[in-house]
Amino acid sequence: MLEVLIPLFISIVSGIIVKEINAHDWGSALAVKIIDHVVIGRLPEAWRFRLKEEWLAEIENIPSDFQKVRYALSLIAGAGRIQRNYQPATDQEMMDSTEKWTGGQVDDKAFFESIAAWVEQRETSSNLKIRRMFDVIAVIIVLSATFRAFITYNAHDIYLFFAWLLGLLGLILSYIRWCARIR
Amino acid sequence: MAKTPKLTPETLKVLNAFLEDPELERYGYELMKATGLKSGTLYPILLRLEDAGWIESDWAATEESDTGRPRRRYYQITSSGQKEAVDAFREYERELASLKQLRPGWKGA
């Protein structure tokens, strides 16, 4: 029984992972998450408006998913450098510069809402219902495969170990895409 | 008065990319490809050069259909930046020449 189940699990999990990797927006979703949660927090307050919008626009124009993620990861170190080079300006200089970078759009909430509306619009236009249905099925299959692989885990069985690793990776990728969608 | 930016080899690469066509407005990813620098290296340099007044930047003009989308930012070298950059390269050449005088057989890295 196990001889049949193991290749089955591996092929299902590998298929799901390939599907996740080929999904057209995982790179953008992950890169946006990195910028949102890691990079922006490292920047001086005065630069956040401008650089967030600039980097999000750049991500949209980078062709490969892996390059998008590389771009975002490299910005983590870049944000640290910007923070170190930053010299606080006077209050008036900060107001003037923020207004200049945002084109007068200094309302933080309005800015992020307009970006969220754009993401929502893009999602709606790409067969959202079908993609959600497939994602739910994918998560259920990956969960059961991971659970099965986990409870039968045996350090001497390399195939089960890889099935578990692949299942875990599939889950992580599904979670990232799911998080990006409900932002 | 704006501080003179630190002229590292990476900064010189960025300046060189701008000097290839000073009239051209370039965005970040384009400059990454032109210089071979990573985003984490490029943006601090761009901000330093902008702070010094050597380059300037502005948002791309948006059309009505793009409202709410993040806007791309374009960079261009200023006329004073061109002059400073050319001077920086001359200074770099002079330093290189003086190094060669110190070690006549040396051809550089």
PDB file of N, CA and C in Angstrom, chain A residues 5-17 137-153 159-168 170-171:
ATOM      1  N   LEU A   5       1.287   4.585  -2.345  1.00  0.00           N
ATOM      2  CA  LEU A   5       0.958   5.921  -1.808  1.00  0.00           C
ATOM      3  C   LEU A   5       2.122   6.910  -1.923  1.00  0.00           C
ATOM      4  N   ILE A   6       3.327   6.405  -1.676  1.00  0.00           N
ATOM      5  CA  ILE A   6       4.474   7.325  -1.664  1.00  0.00           C
ATOM      6  C   ILE A   6       4.661   8.029  -3.020  1.00  0.00           C
ATOM      7  N   PRO A   7       4.761   7.275  -4.137  1.00  0.00           N
ATOM      8  CA  PRO A   7       4.900   7.979  -5.426  1.00  0.00           C
ATOM      9  C   PRO A   7       3.699   8.872  -5.721  1.00  0.00           C
ATOM     10  N   LEU A   8       2.515   8.402  -5.261  1.00  0.00           N
ATOM     11  CA  LEU A   8       1.308   9.211  -5.486  1.00  0.00           C
ATOM     12  C   LEU A   8       1.412  10.557  -4.763  1.00  0.00           C
ATOM     13  N   PHE A   9       1.812  10.482  -3.504  1.00  0.00           N
ATOM     14  CA  PHE A   9       1.970  11.716  -2.723  1.00  0.00           C
ATOM     15  C   PHE A   9       3.007  12.633  -3.360  1.00  0.00           C
ATOM     16  N   ILE A  10       4.124  12.024  -3.747  1.00  0.00           N
ATOM     17  CA  ILE A  10       5.208  12.831  -4.316  1.00  0.00           C
ATOM     18  C   ILE A  10       4.738  13.508  -5.597  1.00  0.00           C
ATOM     19  N   SER A  11       4.048  12.759  -6.455  1.00  0.00           N
ATOM     20  CA  SER A  11       3.625  13.373  -7.719  1.00  0.00           C
ATOM     21  C   SER A  11       2.573  14.451  -7.481  1.00  0.00           C
ATOM     22  N   ILE A  12       1.650  14.202  -6.521  1.00  0.00           N
ATOM     23  CA  ILE A  12       0.621  15.223  -6.246  1.00  0.00           C
ATOM     24  C   ILE A  12       1.269  16.488  -5.699  1.00  0.00           C
ATOM     25  N   VAL A  13       2.115  16.287  -4.706  1.00  0.00           N
ATOM     26  CA  VAL A  13       2.742  17.453  -4.068  1.00  0.00           C
ATOM     27  C   VAL A  13       3.637  18.193  -5.058  1.00  0.00           C
ATOM     28  N   SER A  14       4.406  17.426  -5.862  1.00  0.00           N
ATOM     29  CA  SER A  14       5.269  18.093  -6.855  1.00  0.00           C
ATOM     30  C   SER A  14       4.422  18.877  -7.851  1.00  0.00           C
ATOM     31  N   GLY A  15       3.310  18.263  -8.273  1.00  0.00           N
ATOM     32  CA  GLY A  15       2.423  18.953  -9.222  1.00  0.00           C
ATOM     33  C   GLY A  15       1.903  20.259  -8.660  1.00  0.00           C
ATOM     34  N   ILE A  16       1.517  20.206  -7.379  1.00  0.00           N
ATOM     35  CA  ILE A  16       0.980  21.431  -6.746  1.00  0.00           C
ATOM     36  C   ILE A  16       2.061  22.501  -6.639  1.00  0.00           C
ATOM     37  N   ILE A  17       3.262  22.045  -6.295  1.00  0.00           N
ATOM     38  CA  ILE A  17       4.354  23.022  -6.164  1.00  0.00           C
ATOM     39  C   ILE A  17       4.664  23.649  -7.521  1.00  0.00           C
ATOM     40  N   ILE A 137      -8.569  23.631  -3.077  1.00  0.00           N
ATOM     41  CA  ILE A 137      -8.293  22.209  -3.327  1.00  0.00           C
ATOM     42  C   ILE A 137      -6.805  21.925  -3.111  1.00  0.00           C
ATOM     43  N   ALA A 138      -5.965  22.824  -3.623  1.00  0.00           N
ATOM     44  CA  ALA A 138      -4.508  22.636  -3.490  1.00  0.00           C
ATOM     45  C   ALA A 138      -4.098  22.594  -2.029  1.00  0.00           C
ATOM     46  N   VAL A 139      -4.651  23.490  -1.233  1.00  0.00           N
ATOM     47  CA  VAL A 139      -4.288  23.538   0.186  1.00  0.00           C
ATOM     48  C   VAL A 139      -4.734  22.257   0.886  1.00  0.00           C
ATOM     49  N   ILE A 140      -5.947  21.770   0.580  1.00  0.00           N
ATOM     50  CA  ILE A 140      -6.441  20.539   1.213  1.00  0.00           C
ATOM     51  C   ILE A 140      -5.528  19.357   0.864  1.00  0.00           C
ATOM     52  N   ILE A 141      -5.178  19.254  -0.427  1.00  0.00           N
ATOM     53  CA  ILE A 141      -4.321  18.135  -0.854  1.00  0.00           C
ATOM     54  C   ILE A 141      -2.944  18.232  -0.195  1.00  0.00           C
ATOM     55  N   VAL A 142      -2.394  19.432  -0.191  1.00  0.00           N
ATOM     56  CA  VAL A 142      -1.054  19.604   0.395  1.00  0.00           C
ATOM     57  C   VAL A 142      -1.082  19.304   1.880  1.00  0.00           C
ATOM     58  N   LEU A 143      -2.142  19.755   2.556  1.00  0.00           N
ATOM     59  CA  LEU A 143      -2.262  19.501   3.995  1.00  0.00           C
ATOM     60  C   LEU A 143      -2.317  18.000   4.285  1.00  0.00           C
ATOM     61  N   SER A 144      -3.154  17.293   3.517  1.00  0.00           N
ATOM     62  CA  SER A 144      -3.294  15.864   3.794  1.00  0.00           C
ATOM     63  C   SER A 144      -2.006  15.123   3.444  1.00  0.00           C
ATOM     64  N   ALA A 145      -1.360  15.537   2.341  1.00  0.00           N
ATOM     65  CA  ALA A 145      -0.103  14.886   1.954  1.00  0.00           C
ATOM     66  C   ALA A 145       0.976  15.140   3.000  1.00  0.00           C
ATOM     67  N   THR A 146       1.016  16.369   3.490  1.00  0.00           N
ATOM     68  CA  THR A 146       2.027  16.714   4.498  1.00  0.00           C
ATOM     69  C   THR A 146       1.777  15.922   5.782  1.00  0.00           C
ATOM     70  N   PHE A 147       0.511  15.873   6.165  1.00  0.00           N
ATOM     71  CA  PHE A 147       0.161  15.159   7.399  1.00  0.00           C
ATOM     72  C   PHE A 147       0.536  13.679   7.288  1.00  0.00           C
ATOM     73  N   ARG A 148       0.159  13.101   6.144  1.00  0.00           N
ATOM     74  CA  ARG A 148       0.437  11.687   5.907  1.00  0.00           C
ATOM     75  C   ARG A 148       1.960  11.432   5.922  1.00  0.00           C
ATOM     76  N   ALA A 149       2.669  12.291   5.211  1.00  0.00           N
ATOM     77  CA  ALA A 149       4.128  12.138   5.147  1.00  0.00           C
ATOM     78  C   ALA A 149       4.742  12.327   6.535  1.00  0.00           C
ATOM     79  N   PHE A 150       4.160  13.236   7.303  1.00  0.00           N
ATOM     80  CA  PHE A 150       4.713  13.547   8.611  1.00  0.00           C
ATOM     81  C   PHE A 150       4.533  12.388   9.586  1.00  0.00           C
ATOM     82  N   ILE A 151       3.315  11.793   9.596  1.00  0.00           N
ATOM     83  CA  ILE A 151       3.088  10.724  10.588  1.00  0.00           C
ATOM     84  C   ILE A 151       3.819   9.436  10.221  1.00  0.00           C
ATOM     85  N   THR A 152       4.137   9.292   8.936  1.00  0.00           N
ATOM     86  CA  THR A 152       4.867   8.075   8.566  1.00  0.00           C
ATOM     87  C   THR A 152       6.354   8.366   8.374  1.00  0.00           C
ATOM     88  N   TYR A 153       6.784   9.523   8.883  1.00  0.00           N
ATOM     89  CA  TYR A 153       8.174   9.950   8.681  1.00  0.00           C
ATOM     90  C   TYR A 153       9.171   8.925   9.237  1.00  0.00           C
ATOM     91  N   TYR A 159      12.444   9.170   0.405  1.00  0.00           N
ATOM     92  CA  TYR A 159      11.294   9.627  -0.396  1.00  0.00           C
ATOM     93  C   TYR A 159      10.247  10.304   0.482  1.00  0.00           C
ATOM     94  N   LEU A 160      10.001   9.695   1.636  1.00  0.00           N
ATOM     95  CA  LEU A 160       9.024  10.295   2.555  1.00  0.00           C
ATOM     96  C   LEU A 160       9.517  11.640   3.067  1.00  0.00           C
ATOM     97  N   PHE A 161      10.805  11.686   3.317  1.00  0.00           N
ATOM     98  CA  PHE A 161      11.379  12.931   3.805  1.00  0.00           C
ATOM     99  C   PHE A 161      11.202  14.050   2.768  1.00  0.00           C
ATOM    100  N   PHE A 162      11.455  13.728   1.494  1.00  0.00           N
ATOM    101  CA  PHE A 162      11.290  14.732   0.439  1.00  0.00           C
ATOM    102  C   PHE A 162       9.820  15.083   0.250  1.00  0.00           C
ATOM    103  N   ALA A 163       8.931  14.085   0.384  1.00  0.00           N
ATOM    104  CA  ALA A 163       7.498  14.366   0.266  1.00  0.00           C
ATOM    105  C   ALA A 163       7.079  15.371   1.334  1.00  0.00           C
ATOM    106  N   TRP A 164       7.608  15.172   2.524  1.00  0.00           N
ATOM    107  CA  TRP A 164       7.283  16.081   3.622  1.00  0.00           C
ATOM    108  C   TRP A 164       7.830  17.488   3.339  1.00  0.00           C
ATOM    109  N   LEU A 165       9.064  17.557   2.885  1.00  0.00           N
ATOM    110  CA  LEU A 165       9.679  18.854   2.570  1.00  0.00           C
ATOM    111  C   LEU A 165       8.900  19.574   1.467  1.00  0.00           C
ATOM    112  N   LEU A 166       8.564  18.817   0.407  1.00  0.00           N
ATOM    113  CA  LEU A 166       7.832  19.414  -0.716  1.00  0.00           C
ATOM    114  C   LEU A 166       6.451  19.886  -0.265  1.00  0.00           C
ATOM    115  N   GLY A 167       5.816  19.062   0.566  1.00  0.00           N
ATOM    116  CA  GLY A 167       4.499  19.440   1.091  1.00  0.00           C
ATOM    117  C   GLY A 167       4.576  20.724   1.878  1.00  0.00           C
ATOM    118  N   LEU A 168       5.611  20.824   2.682  1.00  0.00           N
ATOM    119  CA  LEU A 168       5.788  22.030   3.501  1.00  0.00           C
ATOM    120  C   LEU A 168       6.005  23.253   2.612  1.00  0.00           C
ATOM    121  N   GLY A 170       5.019  23.607  -0.474  1.00  0.00           N
ATOM    122  CA  GLY A 170       3.735  23.900  -1.129  1.00  0.00           C
ATOM    123  C   GLY A 170       2.818  24.688  -0.229  1.00  0.00           C
ATOM    124  N   LEU A 171       2.788  24.303   1.043  1.00  0.00           N
ATOM    125  CA  LEU A 171       1.937  25.018   2.002  1.00  0.00           C
ATOM    126  C   LEU A 171       2.374  26.465   2.169  1.00  0.00           C
TER     127      LEU A 171
END
